[in-house]
Short mmCIF file of C-alpha atoms in Angstrom, two decimals:
data_model
loop_
_atom_site.label_atom_id
_atom_site.label_comp_id
_atom_site.label_asym_id
_atom_site.label_seq_id
_atom_site.Cartn_x
_atom_site.Cartn_y
_atom_site.Cartn_z
CA UNK A 1 -8.87 34.00 10.10
CA UNK A 2 -10.74 33.59 13.13
CA UNK A 3 -11.58 30.02 14.35
CA UNK A 4 -15.03 28.76 14.27
CA UNK A 5 -16.36 26.02 16.59
CA UNK A 6 -16.81 22.76 14.96
CA UNK A 7 -20.43 22.62 15.78
CA UNK A 8 -21.08 25.89 13.93
CA UNK A 9 -19.09 24.55 10.84
CA UNK A 10 -21.23 21.23 10.70
CA UNK A 11 -24.57 23.25 10.51
CA UNK A 12 -23.59 24.83 7.07
CA UNK A 13 -25.53 22.84 4.64
CA UNK A 14 -23.51 20.53 1.88
CA UNK A 15 -24.04 20.30 -1.57
CA UNK A 16 -23.39 17.40 -3.92
CA UNK A 17 -20.02 17.78 -5.15
CA UNK A 18 -17.55 15.41 -6.44
CA UNK A 19 -15.03 15.94 -3.40
CA UNK A 20 -15.61 16.48 0.40
CA UNK A 21 -13.07 18.94 1.75
CA UNK A 22 -12.12 19.10 5.43
CA UNK A 23 -9.98 21.81 6.81
CA UNK A 24 -10.37 20.75 10.23
CA UNK A 25 -8.69 17.66 11.82
CA UNK A 26 -11.26 15.47 14.11
CA UNK A 27 -9.75 17.27 17.12
CA UNK A 28 -10.58 20.75 15.86
CA UNK A 29 -7.06 21.76 15.07
CA UNK A 30 -6.68 23.62 11.47
CA UNK A 31 -4.52 21.43 8.97
CA UNK A 32 -2.25 22.97 6.23
CA UNK A 33 -3.75 23.11 2.75
CA UNK A 34 -3.21 20.38 0.42
CA UNK A 35 -1.90 20.81 -3.30
CA UNK A 36 -3.32 23.67 -5.58
CA UNK A 37 -6.01 22.90 -8.21
CA UNK A 38 -5.55 23.76 -11.99
CA UNK A 39 -6.81 26.74 -13.45
CA UNK A 40 -9.35 24.96 -15.47
CA UNK A 41 -10.75 23.09 -12.33
CA UNK A 42 -10.91 26.54 -10.71
CA UNK A 43 -12.86 28.30 -13.47
CA UNK A 44 -15.45 25.13 -13.53
CA UNK A 45 -15.75 25.40 -9.92
CA UNK A 46 -16.38 29.29 -10.13
CA UNK A 47 -19.45 28.52 -12.35
CA UNK A 48 -20.74 25.91 -10.29
CA UNK A 49 -23.48 26.61 -7.70
CA UNK A 50 -22.20 26.89 -4.23
CA UNK A 51 -23.81 27.93 -0.81
CA UNK A 52 -22.38 31.61 -1.36
CA UNK A 53 -23.48 32.05 -5.02
CA UNK A 54 -26.07 34.55 -3.87
CA UNK A 55 -23.24 36.78 -2.38
CA UNK A 56 -22.18 37.90 -5.54
CA UNK A 57 -20.99 41.46 -6.53
CA UNK A 58 -23.94 42.33 -8.22
CA UNK A 59 -26.19 41.35 -5.25
CA UNK A 60 -23.83 43.20 -2.80
CA UNK A 61 -23.58 46.34 -5.03
CA UNK A 62 -26.62 48.18 -3.30
CA UNK A 63 -25.39 47.31 0.27
CA UNK A 64 -23.17 49.76 2.34
CA UNK A 65 -19.61 49.37 2.52
CA UNK A 66 -19.23 47.90 6.06
CA UNK A 67 -22.02 45.13 5.49
CA UNK A 68 -20.42 44.51 2.01
CA UNK A 69 -17.09 43.90 3.62
CA UNK A 70 -18.61 41.37 6.14
CA UNK A 71 -20.58 39.50 3.59
CA UNK A 72 -17.42 39.27 1.22
CA UNK A 73 -15.30 37.93 4.01
CA UNK A 74 -18.22 35.64 4.89
CA UNK A 75 -18.08 34.49 1.25
CA UNK A 76 -14.41 33.81 1.16
CA UNK A 77 -14.70 31.66 4.30
CA UNK A 78 -17.51 29.55 3.07
CA UNK A 79 -15.70 28.99 -0.17
CA UNK A 80 -12.50 27.95 1.77
CA UNK A 81 -14.68 25.61 3.84
CA UNK A 82 -16.61 24.24 1.14
CA UNK A 83 -18.61 21.31 1.96
CA UNK A 84 -17.83 20.09 5.53
CA UNK A 85 -17.29 16.63 6.44
CA UNK A 86 -19.08 15.21 9.43
CA UNK A 87 -16.23 14.56 11.74
CA UNK A 88 -16.03 11.57 14.08
CA UNK A 89 -14.37 12.80 17.37
CA UNK A 90 -12.85 9.33 17.74
CA UNK A 91 -10.67 9.56 14.56
CA UNK A 92 -8.58 12.35 16.55
CA UNK A 93 -7.29 9.47 18.80
CA UNK A 94 -6.44 6.84 16.28
CA UNK A 95 -3.21 6.62 14.56
CA UNK A 96 -4.44 6.51 10.77
CA UNK A 97 -6.33 9.92 11.35
CA UNK A 98 -4.55 11.49 14.30
CA UNK A 99 -2.71 14.04 12.27
CA UNK A 100 -4.00 15.51 8.87
CA UNK A 101 -0.71 17.16 7.93
CA UNK A 102 0.18 14.92 4.90
CA UNK A 103 1.10 16.04 1.50
CA UNK A 104 2.20 14.81 -1.92
CA UNK A 105 5.68 14.10 -0.82
CA UNK A 106 4.43 11.99 2.09
CA UNK A 107 2.05 10.29 -0.36
CA UNK A 108 5.04 9.41 -2.71
CA UNK A 109 7.28 7.97 0.42
CA UNK A 110 4.40 5.97 1.81
CA UNK A 111 3.31 4.40 -1.53
CA UNK A 112 6.86 3.58 -2.53
CA UNK A 113 7.60 1.95 0.94
CA UNK A 114 4.13 0.04 0.49
CA UNK A 115 4.47 -0.84 -3.17
CA UNK A 116 8.01 -2.16 -3.50
CA UNK A 117 9.73 -4.61 -1.27
CA UNK A 118 11.17 -8.05 -0.78
CA UNK A 119 8.42 -9.58 -2.98
CA UNK A 120 9.97 -7.84 -6.12
CA UNK A 121 13.13 -10.01 -5.60
CA UNK A 122 11.32 -13.00 -6.47
CA UNK A 123 9.78 -11.95 -9.97
CA UNK A 124 12.36 -13.70 -11.93
CA UNK A 125 11.21 -17.05 -10.30
CA UNK A 126 7.86 -16.50 -11.75
CA UNK A 127 9.42 -15.80 -15.28
CA UNK A 128 11.42 -19.14 -15.08
CA UNK A 129 7.88 -20.76 -15.29
CA UNK A 130 6.28 -18.34 -17.66
CA UNK A 131 9.09 -17.58 -20.15
CA UNK A 132 10.06 -14.21 -21.71
CA UNK A 133 6.74 -13.52 -23.53
CA UNK A 134 4.00 -14.46 -20.91
CA UNK A 135 6.24 -13.10 -18.23
CA UNK A 136 6.52 -9.55 -19.65
CA UNK A 137 2.88 -9.67 -20.81
CA UNK A 138 1.59 -10.83 -17.45
CA UNK A 139 3.76 -8.03 -15.48
CA UNK A 140 2.86 -5.28 -17.71
CA UNK A 141 -1.10 -6.00 -17.61
CA UNK A 142 -1.05 -6.34 -13.85
CA UNK A 143 1.00 -3.08 -13.36
CA UNK A 144 -1.59 -0.99 -15.60
CA UNK A 145 -4.48 -2.83 -14.17
CA UNK A 146 -3.56 -2.03 -10.67
CA UNK A 147 -2.44 1.38 -11.54
CA UNK A 148 -6.15 1.98 -12.74
CA UNK A 149 -7.71 0.51 -9.52
CA UNK A 150 -5.34 2.79 -7.51
CA UNK A 151 -6.84 5.69 -9.35
CA UNK A 152 -10.51 4.52 -8.54
CA UNK A 153 -9.54 3.97 -4.57
CA UNK A 154 -8.07 7.84 -4.74
CA UNK A 155 -11.29 9.05 -6.40
CA UNK A 156 -13.51 7.12 -4.06
CA UNK A 157 -12.07 8.39 -1.01
CA UNK A 158 -14.37 11.33 -0.86
CA UNK A 159 -17.05 10.21 -3.41
CA UNK A 160 -19.94 10.95 -1.20
CA UNK A 161 -20.51 14.62 0.19
CA UNK A 162 -19.89 15.01 3.70
CA UNK A 163 -18.13 11.72 4.17
CA UNK A 164 -14.32 10.77 3.79
CA UNK A 165 -13.61 6.97 3.74
CA UNK A 166 -10.42 6.85 5.81
CA UNK A 167 -10.14 3.02 5.75
CA UNK A 168 -10.51 0.11 2.97
CA UNK A 169 -13.28 -1.64 5.20
CA UNK A 170 -15.24 1.63 5.45
CA UNK A 171 -15.39 2.10 1.61
CA UNK A 172 -16.15 -1.72 1.31
CA UNK A 173 -19.01 -1.14 3.58
CA UNK A 174 -20.37 1.74 1.82
CA UNK A 175 -20.26 -0.21 -1.45
CA UNK A 176 -21.43 -3.76 -0.37
CA UNK A 177 -23.37 -3.03 2.78
CA UNK A 178 -22.29 -3.17 6.33
CA UNK A 179 -22.02 -6.74 7.00
CA UNK A 180 -21.09 -7.92 3.36
CA UNK A 181 -18.48 -5.17 3.09
CA UNK A 182 -16.66 -6.54 6.61
CA UNK A 183 -16.73 -10.07 5.19
CA UNK A 184 -15.53 -9.29 1.85
CA UNK A 185 -12.69 -6.61 3.05
CA UNK A 186 -11.69 -7.61 6.61
CA UNK A 187 -10.12 -10.95 5.93
CA UNK A 188 -7.93 -10.04 2.94
CA UNK A 189 -6.82 -6.69 4.02
CA UNK A 190 -6.08 -8.07 7.64
CA UNK A 191 -4.16 -11.04 6.13
CA UNK A 192 -2.38 -8.89 3.86
CA UNK A 193 -1.05 -6.53 6.51
CA UNK A 194 -0.41 -9.13 9.18
CA UNK A 195 1.03 -12.01 6.73
CA UNK A 196 3.22 -9.00 5.07
CA UNK A 197 4.27 -8.11 8.70
CA UNK A 198 5.13 -11.81 9.67
CA UNK A 199 7.03 -12.28 6.32
CA UNK A 200 9.07 -9.26 6.77
CA UNK A 201 10.26 -10.44 10.21
CA UNK A 202 11.34 -13.94 8.38
CA UNK A 203 12.87 -12.05 5.75
CA UNK A 204 14.30 -9.30 7.65
CA UNK A 205 15.92 -12.05 10.18
CA UNK A 206 17.25 -14.31 7.73
CA UNK A 207 18.85 -11.36 5.88
CA UNK A 208 20.35 -9.85 8.97
CA UNK A 209 21.97 -13.23 9.38
CA UNK A 210 23.31 -13.59 5.91
CA UNK A 211 24.73 -10.03 6.44
CA UNK A 212 26.44 -11.05 9.46
CA UNK A 213 28.28 -14.33 7.73
CA UNK A 214 29.27 -12.07 4.98
CA UNK A 215 30.69 -9.38 7.04
CA UNK A 216 32.08 -11.56 9.69
CA UNK A 217 33.58 -14.27 7.23
CA UNK A 218 35.86 -16.65 8.70
CA UNK A 219 36.18 -14.77 11.95
CA UNK A 220 32.68 -15.72 13.16
CA UNK A 221 32.64 -17.20 16.64
CA UNK A 222 31.78 -21.10 16.64
CA UNK A 223 28.45 -20.46 18.51
CA UNK A 224 26.67 -17.93 16.38
CA UNK A 225 23.25 -16.83 16.68
CA UNK A 226 20.39 -19.17 15.30
CA UNK A 227 17.85 -18.12 12.85
CA UNK A 228 15.21 -17.81 15.48
CA UNK A 229 17.44 -15.74 17.56
CA UNK A 230 17.91 -13.47 14.44
CA UNK A 231 14.29 -13.21 14.17
CA UNK A 232 14.02 -12.12 17.54
CA UNK A 233 16.57 -9.39 17.18
CA UNK A 234 14.63 -8.10 13.94
CA UNK A 235 11.40 -8.31 15.97
CA UNK A 236 12.82 -6.31 18.57
CA UNK A 237 14.16 -3.40 16.47
CA UNK A 238 10.63 -3.39 14.60
CA UNK A 239 9.09 -2.90 18.11
CA UNK A 240 11.19 0.08 18.91
CA UNK A 241 10.57 1.83 15.70
CA UNK A 242 6.64 1.11 15.89
CA UNK A 243 6.65 3.55 19.04
CA UNK A 244 6.36 6.46 16.58
CA UNK A 245 2.46 7.58 17.17
CA UNK A 246 0.75 7.98 13.79
CA UNK A 247 1.05 7.36 10.03
CA UNK A 248 2.15 10.82 9.30
CA UNK A 249 5.26 10.42 11.99
CA UNK A 250 6.58 7.56 10.00
CA UNK A 251 7.01 9.56 6.76
CA UNK A 252 10.65 9.81 7.53
CA UNK A 253 10.87 5.97 7.73
CA UNK A 254 8.93 5.59 4.82
CA UNK A 255 11.38 7.68 2.81
CA UNK A 256 14.25 5.51 4.10
CA UNK A 257 12.15 2.34 3.09
CA UNK A 258 11.58 3.74 -0.63
CA UNK A 259 15.39 4.79 -0.90
CA UNK A 260 16.74 1.43 0.29
CA UNK A 261 14.10 -0.57 -1.73
CA UNK A 262 15.20 1.32 -5.05
CA UNK A 263 18.89 1.13 -4.12
CA UNK A 264 18.88 -2.63 -3.40
CA UNK A 265 16.70 -3.64 -6.36
CA UNK A 266 18.88 -1.70 -8.55
CA UNK A 267 21.99 -3.08 -7.16
CA UNK A 268 20.60 -6.65 -7.54
CA UNK A 269 19.91 -6.71 -11.18
CA UNK A 270 23.18 -4.76 -12.11
CA UNK A 271 25.31 -7.04 -10.09
CA UNK A 272 23.36 -9.86 -11.68
CA UNK A 273 23.73 -8.84 -15.40
CA UNK A 274 27.42 -7.67 -14.97
CA UNK A 275 28.62 -11.07 -13.96
CA UNK A 276 29.14 -13.98 -16.57
CA UNK A 277 26.04 -16.26 -16.90
CA UNK A 278 25.96 -19.69 -15.95
CA UNK A 279 27.05 -22.08 -18.58
CA UNK A 280 23.92 -24.33 -18.67
CA UNK A 281 21.40 -21.54 -18.72
CA UNK A 282 18.27 -21.90 -20.63
CA UNK A 283 15.21 -19.49 -21.12
CA UNK A 284 12.72 -22.21 -21.93
CA UNK A 285 9.90 -22.33 -19.32
CA UNK A 286 10.71 -24.99 -16.69
CA UNK A 287 8.87 -28.35 -17.88
CA UNK A 288 7.19 -30.47 -15.28
CA UNK A 289 6.28 -34.13 -15.80
CA UNK A 290 2.29 -33.76 -16.30
CA UNK A 291 0.40 -30.92 -17.90
CA UNK A 292 -1.66 -30.60 -14.65
CA UNK A 293 1.66 -29.62 -12.79
CA UNK A 294 2.76 -27.28 -15.32
CA UNK A 295 -0.65 -25.58 -15.34
CA UNK A 296 -0.66 -25.10 -11.63
CA UNK A 297 3.09 -23.85 -11.37
CA UNK A 298 2.09 -20.99 -14.01
CA UNK A 299 -0.94 -20.11 -12.07
CA UNK A 300 1.21 -19.93 -9.11
CA UNK A 301 3.69 -17.83 -11.04
CA UNK A 302 1.03 -15.49 -11.79
CA UNK A 303 -0.13 -15.14 -8.12
CA UNK A 304 3.77 -14.21 -7.39
CA UNK A 305 3.38 -11.28 -10.05
CA UNK A 306 -0.27 -10.31 -8.27
CA UNK A 307 1.67 -10.31 -4.79
CA UNK A 308 4.20 -8.09 -6.01
CA UNK A 309 1.44 -5.23 -6.42
CA UNK A 310 0.37 -5.28 -2.73
CA UNK A 311 -0.29 -1.89 -1.00
CA UNK A 312 -3.79 -0.99 -2.14
CA UNK A 313 -4.92 -1.94 1.23
CA UNK A 314 -3.17 1.40 2.48
CA UNK A 315 -4.17 3.83 -0.20
CA UNK A 316 -7.16 5.24 1.59
CA UNK A 317 -5.25 5.23 4.91
CA UNK A 318 -2.34 7.39 3.32
CA UNK A 319 -4.90 9.73 1.83
CA UNK A 320 -6.72 9.98 5.19
CA UNK A 321 -3.55 11.76 6.67
CA UNK A 322 -4.26 14.86 4.20
CA UNK A 323 -6.29 17.84 4.78
CA UNK A 324 -8.82 18.34 2.17
CA UNK A 325 -10.94 21.66 1.21
CA UNK A 326 -13.51 22.57 -1.16
CA UNK A 327 -10.66 24.28 -3.27
CA UNK A 328 -7.96 21.99 -2.55
CA UNK A 329 -9.39 18.29 -2.18
CA UNK A 330 -7.20 15.54 -0.98
CA UNK A 331 -7.18 13.47 -4.09
CA UNK A 332 -5.19 16.12 -5.92
CA UNK A 333 -1.90 15.70 -3.85
CA UNK A 334 -2.61 12.18 -3.30
CA UNK A 335 -2.59 11.44 -7.11
CA UNK A 336 0.43 13.39 -7.55
CA UNK A 337 2.41 11.45 -4.97
CA UNK A 338 1.00 8.09 -6.16
CA UNK A 339 2.16 8.85 -9.83
CA UNK A 340 5.69 9.68 -8.88
CA UNK A 341 5.76 6.37 -6.53
CA UNK A 342 4.47 4.12 -9.23
CA UNK A 343 6.99 5.50 -11.87
CA UNK A 344 9.80 4.43 -9.53
CA UNK A 345 8.38 1.24 -8.82
CA UNK A 346 8.09 0.21 -12.57
CA UNK A 347 11.66 1.40 -13.02
CA UNK A 348 12.34 -1.19 -10.25
CA UNK A 349 10.08 -4.04 -10.98
CA UNK A 350 10.59 -4.46 -14.74
CA UNK A 351 14.61 -4.24 -14.80
CA UNK A 352 14.85 -6.84 -11.74
CA UNK A 353 12.36 -9.03 -13.66
CA UNK A 354 13.85 -8.93 -17.09
CA UNK A 355 17.40 -8.50 -15.87
CA UNK A 356 17.17 -11.38 -13.32
CA UNK A 357 15.72 -13.71 -15.76
CA UNK A 358 18.38 -12.84 -18.37
CA UNK A 359 21.11 -13.41 -15.86
CA UNK A 360 20.11 -16.85 -14.53
CA UNK A 361 17.20 -18.10 -16.68
CA UNK A 362 15.52 -21.24 -15.40
CA UNK A 363 18.46 -21.78 -13.04
CA UNK A 364 16.98 -19.11 -10.66
CA UNK A 365 17.12 -20.33 -7.15
CA UNK A 366 13.67 -20.35 -5.45
CA UNK A 367 14.71 -17.84 -3.09
CA UNK A 368 15.05 -15.07 -5.70
CA UNK A 369 17.42 -12.58 -6.79
CA UNK A 370 19.64 -12.37 -3.47
CA UNK A 371 19.79 -16.01 -3.07
CA UNK A 372 21.04 -16.13 -6.73
CA UNK A 373 23.84 -13.61 -5.88
CA UNK A 374 24.88 -15.48 -2.92
CA UNK A 375 24.66 -18.83 -4.76
CA UNK A 376 26.37 -18.14 -7.83
CA UNK A 377 28.48 -15.01 -7.09
CA UNK A 378 29.43 -15.26 -3.60
CA UNK A 379 33.44 -15.37 -4.76
CA UNK A 380 32.89 -12.87 -7.94
CA UNK A 381 31.33 -9.83 -6.26
CA UNK A 382 33.36 -7.82 -3.55
CA UNK A 383 32.07 -8.62 -0.02
CA UNK A 384 31.49 -5.03 0.71
CA UNK A 385 29.11 -4.51 -1.97
CA UNK A 386 27.09 -7.94 -1.29
CA UNK A 387 26.88 -6.95 2.44
CA UNK A 388 25.50 -3.40 1.45
CA UNK A 389 22.62 -4.84 -0.60
CA UNK A 390 21.79 -7.24 2.22
CA UNK A 391 21.85 -4.39 4.86
CA UNK A 392 19.77 -2.32 2.58
CA UNK A 393 17.23 -5.08 2.43
CA UNK A 394 17.20 -5.15 6.39
CA UNK A 395 16.53 -1.36 6.51
CA UNK A 396 13.79 -1.72 4.07
CA UNK A 397 12.12 -4.51 6.03
CA UNK A 398 12.44 -2.57 9.17
CA UNK A 399 10.55 0.51 7.44
CA UNK A 400 7.82 -1.68 5.65
CA UNK A 401 6.94 -3.33 8.72
CA UNK A 402 5.68 0.04 10.02
CA UNK A 403 3.47 0.90 7.54
CA UNK A 404 1.94 -2.49 7.24
CA UNK A 405 1.39 -2.70 10.89
CA UNK A 406 -0.21 0.70 11.16
CA UNK A 407 -3.84 -0.69 10.13
CA UNK A 408 -3.45 -3.38 12.97
CA UNK A 409 -2.34 -0.90 15.27
CA UNK A 410 -5.21 1.52 14.17
CA UNK A 411 -7.73 -1.52 14.93
CA UNK A 412 -6.53 -2.35 18.43
CA UNK A 413 -6.94 1.13 19.47
CA UNK A 414 -10.29 1.62 17.70
CA UNK A 415 -11.61 -1.40 19.87
CA UNK A 416 -10.06 0.33 23.21
CA UNK A 417 -11.38 3.77 22.48
CA UNK A 418 -14.84 2.68 21.59
CA UNK A 419 -15.01 0.88 24.84
CA UNK A 420 -13.46 3.19 27.05
CA UNK A 421 -14.43 6.62 25.21
CA UNK A 422 -11.03 7.93 25.73
CA UNK A 423 -7.72 8.11 23.94
CA UNK A 424 -5.17 5.33 24.62
CA UNK A 425 -2.36 6.18 26.93
CA UNK A 426 1.24 6.07 26.08
CA UNK A 427 1.51 2.61 27.92
CA UNK A 428 -1.43 1.27 26.30
CA UNK A 429 -0.44 2.13 22.77
CA UNK A 430 2.89 0.61 23.53
CA UNK A 431 1.42 -2.49 24.82
CA UNK A 432 -0.44 -3.02 21.67
CA UNK A 433 2.41 -2.59 19.47
CA UNK A 434 4.52 -4.98 21.71
CA UNK A 435 2.06 -7.35 21.42
CA UNK A 436 1.57 -7.31 17.67
CA UNK A 437 5.23 -7.69 17.07
CA UNK A 438 5.67 -10.60 19.29
CA UNK A 439 2.53 -12.33 17.95
CA UNK A 440 3.88 -11.71 14.57
CA UNK A 441 7.16 -13.23 15.63
CA UNK A 442 5.55 -16.49 17.19
CA UNK A 443 3.46 -16.91 14.07
CA UNK A 444 6.59 -16.68 11.92
CA UNK A 445 8.26 -19.20 14.13
CA UNK A 446 5.45 -21.51 14.10
CA UNK A 447 4.88 -21.37 10.62
CA UNK A 448 8.26 -20.41 8.80
CA UNK A 449 6.91 -21.43 5.44
CA UNK A 450 4.86 -18.31 5.45
CA UNK A 451 7.38 -16.61 3.30
CA UNK A 452 7.22 -19.43 1.06
CA UNK A 453 3.56 -18.60 0.06
CA UNK A 454 3.93 -15.65 -2.46
CA UNK A 455 1.63 -17.24 -4.98
CA UNK A 456 -0.96 -18.04 -2.33
CA UNK A 457 -0.84 -14.91 -0.76
CA UNK A 458 -1.10 -13.11 -4.25
CA UNK A 459 -4.15 -15.03 -5.02
CA UNK A 460 -6.02 -14.67 -1.47
CA UNK A 461 -5.35 -11.01 -1.58
CA UNK A 462 -5.68 -10.22 -5.21
CA UNK A 463 -9.40 -9.03 -4.81
CA UNK A 464 -8.15 -6.25 -2.64
CA UNK A 465 -5.90 -4.77 -5.43
CA UNK A 466 -7.46 -6.07 -8.74
CA UNK A 467 -11.46 -6.75 -8.16
CA UNK A 468 -13.01 -4.94 -5.30
CA UNK A 469 -12.08 -1.33 -6.35
CA UNK A 470 -13.88 -2.08 -9.87
CA UNK A 471 -17.04 -3.19 -8.06
CA UNK A 472 -16.97 -0.32 -5.66
CA UNK A 473 -16.65 2.01 -8.50
CA UNK A 474 -19.88 0.77 -10.18
CA UNK A 475 -21.75 0.58 -7.03
CA UNK A 476 -20.82 3.98 -5.67
CA UNK A 477 -20.37 5.91 -8.79
CA UNK A 478 -23.22 4.32 -10.47
CA UNK A 479 -22.18 4.90 -14.41
CA UNK A 480 -24.83 4.69 -16.81
CA UNK A 481 -25.83 0.85 -17.00
CA UNK A 482 -24.72 -0.95 -20.22
CA UNK A 483 -22.26 1.73 -20.90
CA UNK A 484 -18.57 1.28 -21.77
CA UNK A 485 -17.68 2.37 -18.08
CA UNK A 486 -20.11 0.13 -16.75
CA UNK A 487 -19.12 -3.07 -18.75
CA UNK A 488 -15.47 -2.15 -18.31
CA UNK A 489 -15.48 -2.39 -14.31
CA UNK A 490 -17.84 -5.33 -14.20
CA UNK A 491 -15.58 -7.32 -16.36
CA UNK A 492 -12.47 -6.47 -14.78
CA UNK A 493 -14.03 -7.11 -11.28
CA UNK A 494 -15.14 -10.61 -12.14
CA UNK A 495 -11.80 -11.31 -14.08
CA UNK A 496 -10.27 -10.58 -10.85
CA UNK A 497 -12.28 -12.84 -8.77
CA UNK A 498 -11.69 -15.65 -11.24
CA UNK A 499 -7.85 -14.96 -11.22
CA UNK A 500 -8.04 -14.93 -7.47
CA UNK A 501 -9.79 -18.49 -7.21
CA UNK A 502 -7.16 -19.80 -9.87
CA UNK A 503 -3.87 -18.37 -8.37
CA UNK A 504 -5.22 -19.60 -4.99
CA UNK A 505 -5.41 -23.09 -6.24
CA UNK A 506 -2.34 -22.91 -8.01
CA UNK A 507 -0.35 -21.80 -4.67
CA UNK A 508 -1.88 -24.34 -2.45
CA UNK A 509 -0.94 -27.33 -5.14
CA UNK A 510 2.60 -25.93 -5.46
CA UNK A 511 2.81 -25.52 -1.73
CA UNK A 512 1.64 -29.15 -1.17
CA UNK A 513 3.63 -30.72 -3.93
CA UNK A 514 6.84 -28.43 -3.27
CA UNK A 515 6.78 -27.51 -6.72
CA UNK A 516 7.85 -24.01 -5.94
CA UNK A 517 8.82 -23.49 -2.39
CA UNK A 518 10.05 -19.78 -1.87
CA UNK A 519 12.46 -19.22 0.92
CA UNK A 520 13.25 -15.65 0.13
CA UNK A 521 17.15 -14.71 0.42
CA UNK A 522 17.93 -18.31 1.93
CA UNK A 523 21.02 -19.60 -0.04
CA UNK A 524 20.16 -22.47 -2.12
#
């Protein structure tokens, strides 16, 4: 098909449809098609009015064959184009929207890499404060709640004809207003991305140190690297990998991150349940001296569960890497990939929470599953298996760092391109990524307790996953007032805000009183 200039395409009027296709990248390059719609959806679209409805066979029958052929070709082309998105030329220069070649497989890899990681290994710690019943109930409710809000974000990506919300903050501005949207969404999303990147450096560096100790054993030199030096080694590896240009280019790394996360999570709980349990194990929730202490510890434990389901701040960015047309909107392959990803996430989170608590009960170390393996079974499990588990954690942290840092890279480059009105050179882009990597390193060295704040992180960032999407749905989709849909989303949204405040208070109390100090993977 002959290429049309972008200016000609944008001049075609759009009609109010549920999805906003886009077959051109911001640079004007044609992108591959997305996934296929179902037959039922195609029939429904065929009955709907489109800008080409007047070019019907009945209308064309009296026209001569050459003219008829031209009009039929025009009809097919216009139906392929559909309702065109107004393109921002700057998007062609930014790492999130630079490439529109994503597909359902990429969506699955990215969602898995963003949705499962080191935070899953401390779920048994939350169970030790909640017990069997409340632990399983809380984890189940949180899983289905965040799956619903994930579906909302996927649907809202193209909720307004002629517009794709490529970033979480953009959607928040559309729902809450320009200024309020930035205030509500910018801090938690930046905190979640930057805080997770810093925590990954701490986790990855400590795990590299433990891997070296296990492999080297008694042959280690008398002057091994310090923990801070291991942080520096890990940061350097992250910076090298971060030179990949855009979100689509790290799909291979996301696949590595997904595979390693599934593997080490499975190995952690299988190795734990296959070993004899400690003789003094108990499954009663940990009792604290006062009712207030117990209450805040429970809230902090629920905050840990909430933090487990991070990743919603990247959903719109992942969907932005996909082409979208009238017949093949981007939400179809995105939702296919997300469903596959969250099936595997459930297959990891529930066994590791239940299996880990069964194996260690309330004796679970504050560092989580790998700390428990190191503390209880260092002499029972072959060193090779233990070393492989730790190495997989390192690979997963390296991969997760890339996808969680991408929004920060995108923000740096957006500021540069808006000021200079030109794309970043390779040196400028590399400079931004080196700067971000070492800033995260210095924050981790200065505040090494960041990895102890899973409950507080979960509370502060909970609205991004559990509350804001519900409010956005009501404000953008505008369901009938006082209908079930209207009540359901308002109630879920305000519950999410209330839980956020409660979990944040519980996290702060636990941090101040050292009631639950989580140092991931650090041996007790």
